Amino acid sequence: MIVLDQENKLFTLHTQNTTYQMKADQYRVLLHTYYGPRLRGGDLSRLIQFADRGTSPNPNEAGHRRDYSLDTLPQEYSTCGVGDFRLPSIEFEPADGSRLADLRYTGFELKKGKYALPGLPAFFGGDEWETLVIHLTDSTCKMSVKLYYGVLERCDLITRAVQVVNEGGQAVQLRRCASLCLDLQGGDLDFITFDGCHAQERSLSRSPLRQGVQSVESVRGTSSHHHNPFVILCDHNANEDCGTCYGAMLVYSGNFLAAAERTHLENNRLLLGINPYHFCYTLAPGECFTAPEAALVCSPCGFGQMSRSFHRAIRENLIHDPLEGKRRPVLINNWEATEFGFDAEKLVSIAAAAAPLGIELFVMDDGWFGTRDSDFGGLGDWTVNESKLPGGLGALVPRIHDLGMSFGIWIEPEMVSEDSALYNAHPDWVLEAPNRPFARGRSQLVLDFSRKEVRDHVYGAIKQVLESAEITYVKWDMNRSLTDVWSSALPAGRQGELFHRFVLGVYDILARMRRDFPGILIEGCTGGGGRFDAGMLYYVPQFWCSDNTDAIDRLTIQYGTSFCYPVSTMGAHVSAVPNAQTGRSVSMETRGVVAMAGTFGYEMDLNHTTAEEKETIKRQVAFFKEHYELIQRGDYYRLSDPFHDPFTAWQQVSPDRREALVSLVTHANRAASPFRTVRLRGLDPQAQYRVNGGEAWPGDVLMAAGFPLPMPTGDYQAMQLYLEAE
Ligand code: DGJ
């Protein structure tokens, strides 16, 4: 609910459990007065303190009033060079070279429903949303800034976006334009980020905010394996069930900056948006720039509730699921089994071993096209390699269908190999700066997706493939970071737009694909989880979580991912042992339990499994299908911390709390292992739950005292408890 007090220029955004407020003061400076647990309302600007701070200047209108400074007051959208020395949200440069931005309130609009952003992903929904638009202006530079707020009460979600319009008569360069600025007065806060690298994505790292700026960012052109555009600020004592925490995500898939600043006055500022690195956008008179959407959830009672709010909002108001309401198929992918070394017979044999076990979709990964026998060639030539697949998809796909399976395919549209017909025909279509030899990444080059003719060509070729056979699934991969970011299609002064224009180009192709093939399930992938962000999830309902398929490494990767992203988005497969990335061997049981914390599938040649393992797989697949709703859409609870506890456990609970599934993997075993219990969450304390069809346990006992764990008899053993209320 958005409450307006027009006389006092006071704007209060209430969600189910939180309140957010801002106010334009007597100088029309938009101050942030409060964000936190829900309050009744009223003017919370009384919380703001004023004092003369010698080094903090006072704006001209304040005259000699020395206790009024932009530097000390909580700003809703921070300015630049006019008195606030903290992180600026916006910076522009008109023809005179000044780099100042001073924004003052000029008005607002209130609308039912959710705003949309041209060419950019954004949360969507009907009339349960409300939109507030606040207008600010820099009157010297004639730049107008609109701050968008979307409120989805039931998910405690507040979205934000920013539009900048050049209302003046001369071009202005926009050098920085954050999507979100959040000033939180006082309080010792921790900053949590999700960091890592290829094959070790989204490892949670937490540290107290100290005076200065702490930040994570990407300058790779993708949101990256190394840092995720999702961060948390929280109380020092916040944990899964208590403490106030603020989760902030950027709905964007390119370079980003998430920076938290703590000042000498112990004020905290969080800034999130496109990375100003290599960003400079020229706005001609009348032109508008739209910054990507950011979304906030504040939870007054710990991380668990914050995550569940994000999960619900992402599932219901961000993702477009082509199978809406239906179960997604259990798949088998051939990559780890064959890499590039396959032919039609090999693929059919992998599918044939999987079909009788209940696996429903066969995915043909990299290597089916052009001269793609290794990662040195072929990218860009999206025509079937008939020496591997005689008769093309027309011959292969019916054979898969005959096994009772559907068929999916791998593509990497943004890339080209030097050894390809496409590169030979259009060497000028890649990102490459004049007179400078380009860098290769995985021996491939990046196509200039800012150029429409390049996108049109690539999309045309991919469309032809998708129309040539009955294809129900596409894996969209992307396997290198961007270098040599220069486009022959842009003048020198506009090269700073290229990183962003590239991302818009990717979104354009994804949008076309979704429009033309609404029934195809697209899984995103960027060398694993290098672009696992809310921007991509708007176009693809699931994303390959990591190239690391080791079940034990996956515990921490999926744990970190779960802080923002729901189970139904996390691509997770059972692969062969010893694991290709770590050399570790764990049981089929354990691998299945861990993959079920995601979209669930297999990525191995099941012809090389024992009869006993096949029985286990059959059981796993049947169990997953039976409990699909609970696993994929149940409320998600983390029951332990894999970095510190002797086991990793998580739990899904049905919305009516009649059913729950607990999954648990013990870490390395030791002799004389202590007695342990796992405390469950989210159950009905009054209900009696039958555990795995056997003994009934009271909900309150399971939550307060926990369920006793069997003694592990080896490393990395897994168990699942299915609970059903009597
Ligand atoms: C990287 C992906 O993450 C893998 O799953 C696989 O598709 C390879 N690329 C293929 O080149």
XYZ file of C-alpha atoms and ligand atoms in Angstrom:
737
model
C 0.000 0.000 0.000
C 1.328 3.446 -0.898
C 0.235 6.264 1.394
C 0.629 9.860 0.261
C 0.688 12.959 2.385
C 0.824 15.541 -0.359
C 0.927 18.542 1.897
C 4.066 17.291 3.607
C 5.437 15.644 0.454
C 5.631 12.407 2.384
C 5.550 9.016 0.626
C 5.084 5.840 2.620
C 5.305 2.383 1.037
C 3.893 -0.402 3.162
C 4.313 -4.077 2.424
C 2.968 -6.885 4.571
C 5.867 -6.731 7.013
C 7.826 -3.624 6.131
C 7.586 0.136 5.770
C 9.641 2.378 3.482
C 9.390 6.147 3.622
C 10.785 9.233 1.931
C 10.030 12.921 2.187
C 10.818 16.018 0.168
C 11.899 18.680 2.656
C 11.658 22.482 2.603
C 14.472 22.679 0.033
C 12.789 19.945 -2.049
C 15.630 17.584 -1.249
C 14.256 14.025 -1.224
C 15.260 12.477 2.078
C 14.992 8.820 2.985
C 13.375 8.648 6.384
C 12.961 4.944 7.128
C 13.096 1.371 5.841
C 12.529 -1.557 8.151
C 9.890 -3.523 10.062
C 6.357 -2.339 9.385
C 5.227 0.773 11.288
C 1.847 2.453 11.438
C 3.124 5.425 9.484
C 3.242 9.109 10.327
C 6.082 11.435 9.503
C 9.273 9.548 10.319
C 11.526 12.437 9.361
C 11.670 13.102 13.102
C 14.223 10.265 13.141
C 16.648 12.413 11.164
C 19.252 14.236 13.220
C 20.795 17.595 12.402
C 24.155 18.850 13.637
C 26.866 21.160 12.448
C 29.626 18.968 11.034
C 32.527 21.185 10.147
C 33.618 19.447 6.957
C 30.132 19.006 5.555
C 29.064 21.996 3.448
C 25.594 23.489 3.387
C 23.575 24.002 0.216
C 23.116 27.551 -0.954
C 19.430 27.811 0.052
C 20.289 26.805 3.616
C 22.251 30.034 3.907
C 24.306 29.984 7.077
C 22.330 27.163 8.589
C 25.257 24.878 9.281
C 23.392 21.886 10.607
C 21.823 21.201 7.201
C 24.141 19.280 4.901
C 23.526 16.835 2.058
C 26.571 15.036 3.405
C 24.947 14.007 6.673
C 21.292 13.616 5.740
C 19.884 10.326 4.427
C 19.340 10.791 0.699
C 16.844 8.886 -1.389
C 18.953 9.185 -4.540
C 22.347 10.686 -3.879
C 23.706 13.559 -5.919
C 27.193 14.430 -7.068
C 29.656 17.196 -6.328
C 27.254 19.554 -4.547
C 27.830 18.607 -0.928
C 27.277 14.883 -0.433
C 30.706 13.233 -0.420
C 29.398 9.711 -0.153
C 28.816 7.415 -3.130
C 26.955 9.299 -5.868
C 23.991 7.652 -7.564
C 24.191 9.770 -10.651
C 26.748 11.833 -12.470
C 26.352 13.744 -15.695
C 28.533 15.927 -17.797
C 27.047 18.662 -19.973
C 28.981 20.497 -22.654
C 30.614 22.805 -20.086
C 32.443 19.841 -18.530
C 30.979 20.283 -15.050
C 30.332 16.953 -13.372
C 27.715 17.992 -10.887
C 24.228 16.723 -10.233
C 21.814 18.394 -7.848
C 18.364 16.856 -7.834
C 15.292 18.439 -6.330
C 11.760 17.131 -6.025
C 9.253 18.413 -8.609
C 6.285 16.048 -8.372
C 4.981 12.493 -8.359
C 2.596 10.061 -10.075
C 0.750 7.199 -8.471
C -0.536 4.325 -10.588
C -2.185 0.961 -10.116
C -0.235 -1.975 -11.526
C 3.430 -2.437 -12.269
C 5.547 -0.257 -14.566
C 7.537 -1.949 -17.333
C 10.935 -0.921 -18.684
C 11.612 -0.692 -22.448
C 13.997 -3.435 -23.605
C 14.835 -4.465 -20.055
C 13.647 -7.280 -17.840
C 11.486 -6.307 -14.894
C 9.088 -7.821 -12.403
C 5.541 -7.892 -13.740
C 2.016 -8.403 -12.465
C -1.465 -7.011 -12.312
C -3.357 -4.758 -10.005
C -1.929 -6.186 -6.826
C 1.042 -3.937 -7.633
C 1.172 -0.203 -7.100
C 3.630 2.137 -8.784
C 4.922 5.426 -7.481
C 7.006 7.687 -9.688
C 8.912 10.518 -8.058
C 10.126 13.337 -10.295
C 13.413 15.071 -9.574
C 15.164 17.725 -11.613
C 18.557 19.307 -11.905
C 17.379 22.720 -12.988
C 20.790 23.990 -14.108
C 21.508 21.073 -16.375
C 17.851 20.509 -17.314
C 18.085 16.842 -16.524
C 14.985 15.199 -15.210
C 15.143 11.984 -13.221
C 12.212 9.729 -12.528
C 12.496 7.305 -9.629
C 10.166 4.325 -10.058
C 8.911 2.285 -7.122
C 6.853 -0.896 -7.525
C 5.253 -2.354 -4.419
C 4.250 -6.016 -4.181
C 2.863 -6.191 -0.691
C 2.461 -9.946 -0.232
C 6.150 -10.593 -1.043
C 7.533 -7.595 0.890
C 9.065 -6.622 -2.428
C 9.882 -3.082 -3.461
C 11.288 -2.655 -6.947
C 13.121 0.417 -8.126
C 14.171 1.803 -11.467
C 15.425 5.101 -12.764
C 14.835 7.028 -15.963
C 16.887 10.055 -16.938
C 15.720 12.483 -19.614
C 17.758 15.289 -21.114
C 15.320 18.210 -21.155
C 17.987 20.686 -22.256
C 19.100 21.837 -25.674
C 22.539 20.197 -25.734
C 23.862 16.664 -25.432
C 24.764 15.496 -21.927
C 26.918 12.515 -20.991
C 25.517 10.287 -18.324
C 28.508 8.799 -16.539
C 26.844 6.977 -13.712
C 23.251 6.021 -13.004
C 22.610 3.654 -10.101
C 19.326 1.806 -9.902
C 19.164 1.867 -6.163
C 20.475 4.031 -3.365
C 19.541 3.075 0.167
C 20.652 5.173 3.126
C 20.268 3.470 6.489
C 21.022 5.757 9.399
C 23.101 4.335 12.229
C 23.382 0.735 13.321
C 26.227 -1.727 12.930
C 25.578 -3.735 9.824
C 27.145 -6.709 8.093
C 27.596 -6.863 4.330
C 26.981 -10.239 2.705
C 28.047 -10.995 -0.840
C 28.081 -14.140 -2.966
C 31.497 -14.614 -4.482
C 33.591 -17.258 -6.194
C 34.823 -18.198 -9.628
C 34.070 -20.617 -12.427
C 32.968 -23.931 -10.857
C 32.728 -22.369 -7.373
C 30.007 -19.768 -7.744
C 28.079 -17.839 -5.069
C 29.979 -18.731 -1.960
C 28.570 -16.679 0.904
C 30.958 -14.184 2.438
C 30.014 -11.968 5.369
C 31.889 -9.149 7.037
C 31.056 -6.198 9.270
C 30.741 -2.925 7.445
C 33.642 -0.695 8.440
C 34.244 2.951 7.690
C 34.813 3.367 3.970
C 33.465 1.625 0.905
C 33.220 -2.120 0.488
C 32.070 -3.367 -2.863
C 31.706 -6.208 -5.307
C 31.422 -5.716 -9.022
C 31.717 -7.184 -12.444
C 33.575 -5.652 -15.371
C 33.437 -8.815 -17.481
C 30.368 -7.927 -19.513
C 28.337 -10.575 -17.688
C 27.173 -10.473 -14.104
C 29.955 -13.072 -13.631
C 30.921 -16.198 -11.709
C 32.932 -14.030 -9.358
C 30.271 -11.880 -7.718
C 26.508 -11.984 -7.884
C 24.356 -8.886 -8.317
C 22.572 -9.817 -5.128
C 23.809 -8.574 -1.749
C 22.522 -8.300 1.791
C 22.938 -5.729 4.545
C 21.912 -7.063 7.927
C 22.167 -6.686 11.668
C 25.315 -8.174 13.203
C 23.231 -10.807 14.951
C 21.016 -11.677 11.975
C 20.634 -15.370 11.205
C 18.063 -17.569 9.486
C 15.310 -16.673 11.961
C 16.094 -13.338 13.535
C 17.554 -9.912 12.906
C 16.645 -7.354 10.287
C 18.139 -7.898 6.875
C 17.898 -6.101 3.554
C 18.370 -8.114 0.369
C 19.002 -6.145 -2.815
C 19.180 -7.599 -6.297
C 19.799 -6.110 -9.692
C 17.640 -7.380 -12.532
C 20.530 -7.136 -14.957
C 23.077 -9.424 -16.608
C 26.036 -7.175 -17.371
C 28.640 -5.139 -15.507
C 27.360 -4.112 -12.109
C 28.553 -2.430 -8.961
C 27.195 -3.193 -5.501
C 28.843 -0.872 -3.008
C 28.219 -0.374 0.686
C 29.619 2.675 2.418
C 29.850 3.411 6.118
C 30.686 6.953 7.132
C 32.420 8.519 10.106
C 28.906 9.300 11.404
C 28.101 5.567 11.225
C 25.583 6.094 8.466
C 25.307 3.341 5.888
C 24.635 3.611 2.176
C 24.023 0.832 -0.300
C 24.331 1.529 -3.999
C 23.450 -0.957 -6.720
C 23.409 -0.537 -10.466
C 25.317 -0.623 -13.723
C 29.030 -0.391 -13.100
C 30.312 3.130 -13.924
C 33.478 1.432 -15.241
C 33.564 2.003 -19.009
C 30.062 3.472 -18.879
C 29.227 6.766 -20.542
C 25.891 7.228 -22.225
C 25.264 10.269 -24.413
C 21.777 11.717 -24.143
C 20.871 14.031 -27.012
C 18.196 16.637 -26.262
C 14.952 14.824 -25.476
C 16.618 11.410 -25.124
C 15.989 9.089 -22.226
C 18.132 6.476 -20.483
C 16.535 3.704 -18.463
C 18.592 2.064 -15.756
C 17.843 -1.584 -14.979
C 15.485 -2.549 -12.227
C 16.623 -3.308 -8.702
C 14.515 -5.082 -6.110
C 14.567 -4.964 -2.342
C 13.199 -7.232 0.330
C 13.543 -6.330 3.980
C 12.928 -9.122 6.444
C 12.497 -8.194 10.082
C 13.124 -11.810 11.088
C 16.193 -13.162 9.411
C 17.426 -14.515 6.102
C 14.913 -17.343 5.816
C 11.935 -15.064 5.370
C 13.878 -12.769 3.043
C 14.777 -15.702 0.800
C 11.237 -17.055 0.749
C 9.922 -13.626 -0.266
C 12.423 -13.382 -3.130
C 11.677 -16.968 -4.180
C 7.945 -16.327 -4.363
C 8.338 -13.036 -6.212
C 10.801 -14.537 -8.710
C 8.629 -17.591 -9.329
C 5.369 -15.710 -9.657
C 6.302 -12.253 -10.905
C 9.595 -12.470 -12.792
C 9.840 -15.798 -14.532
C 7.779 -16.702 -17.579
C 7.482 -20.445 -17.335
C 6.445 -21.960 -20.676
C 5.144 -24.974 -18.792
C 3.192 -22.839 -16.307
C 1.437 -25.072 -13.833
C 2.860 -28.244 -15.420
C 5.849 -30.275 -14.318
C 9.118 -29.617 -16.140
C 10.633 -32.817 -17.593
C 13.453 -34.745 -15.926
C 16.314 -34.520 -18.392
C 19.512 -36.234 -19.364
C 22.317 -34.206 -20.954
C 25.239 -35.825 -22.794
C 27.963 -33.216 -22.090
C 29.905 -34.819 -19.254
C 29.471 -38.259 -20.832
C 30.846 -37.406 -24.273
C 31.961 -33.785 -24.511
C 32.513 -33.308 -28.296
C 33.106 -36.992 -29.046
C 29.736 -38.326 -30.095
C 27.722 -39.451 -33.061
C 24.035 -40.228 -33.498
C 24.438 -43.807 -32.261
C 26.147 -42.683 -29.078
C 23.462 -40.092 -28.342
C 20.653 -42.527 -28.974
C 22.329 -45.101 -26.721
C 22.538 -42.564 -23.869
C 18.879 -41.668 -24.352
C 17.885 -45.323 -24.622
C 19.485 -46.139 -21.277
C 17.718 -43.202 -19.631
C 14.183 -43.616 -20.973
C 13.247 -46.801 -19.057
C 14.247 -45.107 -15.800
C 11.593 -42.413 -16.233
C 13.846 -39.704 -17.716
C 11.801 -37.675 -20.178
C 13.971 -35.218 -22.092
C 17.204 -35.801 -23.935
C 19.464 -32.756 -24.332
C 22.139 -32.737 -27.009
C 24.895 -30.435 -25.762
C 27.773 -28.694 -27.549
C 29.355 -30.281 -30.636
C 26.446 -30.967 -33.026
C 27.077 -28.189 -35.574
C 29.611 -26.831 -38.068
C 33.151 -28.074 -37.578
C 32.656 -28.346 -33.849
C 34.856 -31.293 -32.916
C 36.638 -29.357 -30.204
C 36.304 -25.929 -28.664
C 38.608 -24.452 -31.326
C 36.037 -24.168 -34.075
C 32.498 -24.145 -35.362
C 30.759 -21.502 -33.253
C 28.534 -19.330 -35.394
C 27.717 -22.032 -37.961
C 24.372 -23.247 -36.710
C 23.917 -26.066 -39.183
C 24.080 -29.734 -38.270
C 27.402 -31.520 -38.663
C 26.199 -34.382 -40.840
C 29.333 -36.433 -40.416
C 28.362 -36.833 -36.771
C 24.614 -36.786 -37.269
C 23.804 -38.164 -40.744
C 20.412 -36.951 -41.913
C 20.560 -34.086 -39.414
C 17.962 -33.400 -36.757
C 15.313 -34.798 -39.099
C 16.871 -38.234 -38.597
C 17.957 -37.956 -34.965
C 14.949 -36.368 -33.278
C 12.391 -39.043 -34.329
C 14.698 -41.707 -32.863
C 14.628 -39.870 -29.539
C 10.865 -39.491 -29.810
C 10.568 -43.220 -30.487
C 12.074 -43.773 -27.038
C 9.225 -41.725 -25.591
C 11.480 -38.726 -24.886
C 11.403 -35.135 -25.992
C 14.436 -33.433 -27.485
C 16.500 -30.419 -26.452
C 19.508 -28.678 -27.977
C 22.528 -26.539 -26.959
C 23.433 -23.195 -28.544
C 25.890 -20.368 -27.872
C 24.503 -17.481 -29.933
C 26.767 -14.661 -28.724
C 29.979 -16.309 -29.922
C 31.950 -17.130 -33.028
C 35.059 -19.239 -33.707
C 37.743 -18.002 -36.078
C 37.447 -21.412 -37.725
C 33.888 -20.901 -38.951
C 32.093 -19.838 -42.102
C 30.490 -16.972 -40.181
C 33.819 -15.465 -39.142
C 35.218 -15.903 -42.648
C 32.251 -14.033 -44.084
C 32.043 -11.324 -41.399
C 35.331 -10.895 -39.515
C 34.182 -7.353 -38.701
C 31.216 -8.588 -36.648
C 33.269 -9.297 -33.519
C 34.164 -7.000 -30.643
C 37.599 -5.766 -31.593
C 39.348 -2.411 -31.294
C 41.141 -0.776 -34.252
C 44.819 -1.672 -34.626
C 44.811 -3.855 -31.529
C 44.993 -7.648 -31.621
C 41.986 -9.156 -29.875
C 42.139 -11.516 -26.904
C 40.673 -14.994 -27.242
C 38.681 -16.670 -24.496
C 38.158 -20.429 -24.742
C 39.593 -19.811 -28.215
C 36.501 -17.916 -29.283
C 35.433 -14.350 -30.054
C 32.405 -12.331 -29.031
C 29.922 -11.149 -31.630
C 28.933 -7.503 -31.479
C 25.380 -7.971 -30.241
C 24.872 -4.224 -30.076
C 24.471 -4.375 -33.881
C 21.051 -5.274 -35.179
C 22.318 -6.860 -38.409
C 24.522 -9.218 -36.376
C 21.635 -10.149 -34.090
C 19.284 -10.594 -37.033
C 21.677 -12.980 -38.721
C 22.337 -15.068 -35.608
C 18.695 -15.183 -34.636
C 17.678 -16.159 -38.186
C 20.090 -19.111 -38.099
C 18.954 -20.264 -34.665
C 15.296 -19.890 -35.605
C 15.849 -22.126 -38.583
C 17.303 -24.811 -36.326
C 14.439 -24.548 -33.858
C 11.909 -24.802 -36.675
C 13.645 -27.745 -38.300
C 12.583 -30.318 -35.719
C 10.386 -30.734 -32.694
C 12.572 -29.103 -30.061
C 11.124 -28.429 -26.628
C 14.193 -27.274 -24.716
C 17.155 -25.003 -25.466
C 20.310 -24.567 -23.404
C 21.667 -21.056 -24.120
C 25.351 -21.059 -23.204
C 27.985 -18.293 -23.146
C 31.569 -19.194 -22.460
C 33.796 -16.178 -22.197
C 34.111 -12.722 -20.688
C 34.072 -9.631 -22.889
C 37.334 -7.983 -23.933
C 38.213 -5.560 -26.714
C 34.895 -3.853 -26.150
C 34.752 -1.592 -29.177
C 32.150 -1.469 -31.910
C 32.599 -0.242 -35.455
C 28.943 0.764 -35.353
C 29.399 3.403 -32.645
C 31.255 6.736 -32.870
C 34.245 7.279 -30.590
C 32.230 9.287 -28.081
C 29.663 6.535 -27.651
C 31.899 3.500 -27.033
C 31.044 3.807 -23.343
C 27.550 2.581 -24.193
C 28.735 -0.688 -25.665
C 28.799 -2.933 -22.589
C 25.201 -1.967 -21.894
C 24.099 -2.170 -25.522
C 25.548 -5.692 -25.675
C 23.337 -6.766 -22.775
C 20.308 -5.136 -24.425
C 21.169 -7.126 -27.564
C 21.175 -10.390 -25.627
C 17.817 -9.487 -24.104
C 16.474 -8.660 -27.571
C 17.294 -12.125 -28.929
C 15.956 -13.836 -25.824
C 12.728 -11.846 -26.130
C 12.381 -12.780 -29.806
C 12.979 -16.412 -29.003
C 10.369 -16.379 -26.273
C 7.896 -14.634 -28.572
C 8.410 -17.043 -31.489
C 8.749 -20.246 -29.453
C 6.601 -19.733 -26.372
C 6.482 -23.481 -25.660
C 10.257 -23.994 -25.512
C 11.850 -24.316 -22.098
C 15.085 -22.304 -22.180
C 17.847 -23.013 -19.686
C 20.478 -20.321 -19.335
C 24.139 -21.177 -18.878
C 27.291 -19.092 -18.837
C 30.112 -21.566 -18.428
C 27.924 -22.769 -15.565
C 26.581 -20.017 -13.320
C 28.385 -16.965 -14.727
C 25.189 -15.068 -15.452
C 22.892 -16.463 -12.778
C 20.949 -13.274 -12.212
C 17.403 -11.989 -12.139
C 17.826 -10.349 -15.557
C 18.382 -13.694 -17.255
C 15.677 -15.367 -15.188
C 13.123 -13.013 -16.703
C 13.788 -14.747 -20.049
C 14.871 -18.239 -18.966
C 13.102 -19.959 -16.100
C 16.133 -22.018 -15.103
C 19.893 -21.533 -15.187
C 22.749 -24.036 -15.072
C 23.986 -23.395 -11.552
C 27.618 -24.376 -12.037
C 29.892 -26.468 -14.236
C 30.887 -28.109 -10.989
C 28.615 -31.151 -10.655
C 30.391 -32.610 -7.624
C 27.582 -33.206 -5.137
C 29.631 -31.999 -2.171
C 30.862 -28.803 -3.808
C 27.315 -28.234 -4.974
C 26.148 -28.075 -1.330
C 27.818 -24.697 -0.812
C 27.096 -23.447 -4.342
C 23.396 -24.200 -4.056
C 23.288 -22.943 -0.459
C 24.617 -19.532 -1.547
C 22.354 -19.453 -4.576
C 19.295 -20.182 -2.422
C 19.594 -16.887 -0.536
C 17.971 -15.168 -3.493
C 17.004 -17.670 -6.178
C 14.409 -20.439 -5.884
C 15.010 -24.174 -6.323
C 13.058 -24.169 -9.605
C 15.703 -21.895 -11.190
C 18.811 -23.894 -10.224
C 19.978 -26.306 -12.914
C 21.351 -29.372 -11.087
C 22.296 -32.799 -12.451
C 23.569 -36.107 -11.169
C 26.878 -36.856 -12.889
C 29.292 -39.779 -12.983
C 31.894 -40.603 -10.345
C 34.751 -40.050 -9.829
C 33.515 -36.536 -10.464
C 35.082 -34.855 -13.513
C 35.876 -31.647 -11.613
C 37.020 -32.926 -8.218
C 37.793 -36.622 -8.623
C 35.518 -37.329 -5.647
C 33.173 -40.309 -5.497
C 29.924 -40.182 -3.593
C 26.968 -42.529 -3.780
C 24.181 -42.278 -6.335
C 21.857 -41.702 -3.383
C 23.741 -38.589 -2.290
C 24.128 -37.256 -5.821
C 20.375 -37.613 -6.350
C 19.449 -35.841 -3.112
C 21.702 -32.890 -3.998
C 20.457 -32.583 -7.590
C 16.912 -32.561 -6.236
C 17.720 -29.239 -4.563
C 17.525 -27.886 -8.099
C 15.741 -28.608 -11.364
C 16.967 -32.248 -11.273
C 18.355 -34.252 -14.135
C 21.269 -36.509 -15.110
C 24.437 -35.826 -17.057
C 26.211 -39.153 -17.593
C 26.073 -42.288 -19.692
C 23.713 -44.536 -17.788
C 24.919 -47.513 -19.842
C 27.860 -47.478 -17.439
C 25.881 -47.853 -14.235
C 25.159 -51.005 -12.256
C 21.719 -52.608 -12.044
C 21.527 -51.438 -8.436
C 22.318 -47.843 -9.428
C 19.667 -48.014 -12.125
C 17.126 -49.045 -9.501
C 18.209 -46.094 -7.345
C 17.802 -43.730 -10.307
C 14.369 -45.131 -11.062
C 13.347 -44.514 -7.454
C 14.825 -41.000 -7.462
C 13.025 -40.014 -10.639
C 9.708 -41.427 -9.412
C 10.131 -39.709 -6.030
C 10.962 -36.385 -7.680
C 7.932 -36.584 -9.958
C 5.638 -37.527 -7.089
C 6.801 -34.644 -4.894
C 7.509 -32.162 -7.672
C 5.165 -29.444 -6.390
C 6.631 -29.605 -2.891
C 10.243 -29.701 -4.065
C 10.003 -27.011 -6.710
C 7.427 -24.675 -5.241
C 7.380 -25.411 -1.525
C 8.592 -22.820 0.990
C 12.335 -23.265 1.337
C 14.167 -23.405 4.683
C 17.905 -23.719 5.179
C 18.446 -25.912 8.242
C 22.210 -25.629 8.573
C 25.227 -23.728 7.406
C 27.412 -25.969 5.216
C 30.505 -23.895 5.968
C 30.325 -24.505 9.715
C 27.964 -27.373 10.516
C 28.766 -31.090 10.248
C 25.954 -31.552 7.746
C 24.051 -29.561 5.133
C 20.288 -29.729 5.431
C 17.397 -27.965 3.807
C 13.656 -28.363 3.823
C 10.675 -27.624 1.627
C 7.251 -27.128 3.204
C 3.927 -27.007 1.371
C 2.049 -23.714 1.783
C -0.627 -25.444 3.926
C 2.140 -27.057 6.074
C 0.626 -30.526 5.564
C 3.743 -31.845 3.826
C 7.460 -31.287 4.126
C 10.646 -32.773 2.732
C 13.912 -32.640 4.642
C 17.126 -33.391 2.742
C 20.415 -33.823 4.541
C 23.983 -34.654 3.577
C 26.576 -35.331 6.247
C 30.067 -33.983 5.665
C 33.269 -35.993 6.161
C 32.714 -38.573 8.890
C 34.921 -39.067 11.948
C 35.307 -41.833 14.496
C 33.156 -41.573 17.638
C 30.860 -39.182 15.832
C 28.616 -37.310 18.317
C 24.850 -37.814 18.550
C 23.159 -35.212 16.396
C 19.705 -33.923 15.619
C 18.384 -31.688 12.865
C 15.884 -29.029 13.898
C 13.118 -28.543 11.375
C 11.398 -25.278 10.534
C 8.113 -23.991 9.202
C 5.927 -26.880 10.417
C 2.563 -26.659 12.127
C 3.495 -27.057 15.821
C 0.120 -28.648 16.541
C 0.280 -31.244 13.780
C 1.518 -34.831 13.988
C 3.796 -35.679 11.069
C 4.289 -39.207 9.822
C 7.965 -39.520 8.876
C 8.699 -41.591 5.763
C 5.358 -43.332 6.227
C 6.361 -44.633 9.696
C 6.241 -43.179 13.169
C 4.402 -39.889 13.760
C 6.256 -36.933 15.320
C 4.696 -33.757 16.754
C 5.561 -30.616 14.758
C 6.631 -28.712 17.880
C 9.048 -31.476 18.902
C 10.599 -31.601 15.427
C 11.139 -27.856 15.466
C 12.199 -27.306 19.099
C 14.190 -30.489 19.793
C 14.791 -31.825 16.293
C 14.901 -35.199 14.628
C 17.677 -37.584 15.750
C 20.056 -38.442 12.929
C 21.286 -41.979 12.316
C 24.996 -42.498 12.954
C 26.899 -41.958 9.688
C 28.864 -44.987 8.594
C 30.924 -43.160 6.002
C 31.554 -39.778 4.413
C 28.874 -37.778 2.650
C 25.844 -39.879 3.359
C 22.440 -38.487 2.463
C 18.936 -38.953 3.751
C 15.507 -37.576 2.997
C 12.591 -37.374 5.410
C 9.185 -37.024 3.860
C 6.715 -35.666 6.404
C 2.973 -35.841 6.025
C 0.551 -34.421 8.574
C -2.006 -36.951 9.859
C 29.883 -24.847 -20.577
C 28.641 -25.390 -19.965
O 28.481 -24.904 -18.683
C 28.673 -26.908 -20.017
O 27.570 -27.435 -19.346
C 28.690 -27.313 -21.449
O 27.485 -26.971 -22.073
C 29.879 -26.687 -22.149
N 29.928 -25.276 -21.963
C 29.834 -26.971 -23.628
O 30.813 -26.320 -24.307
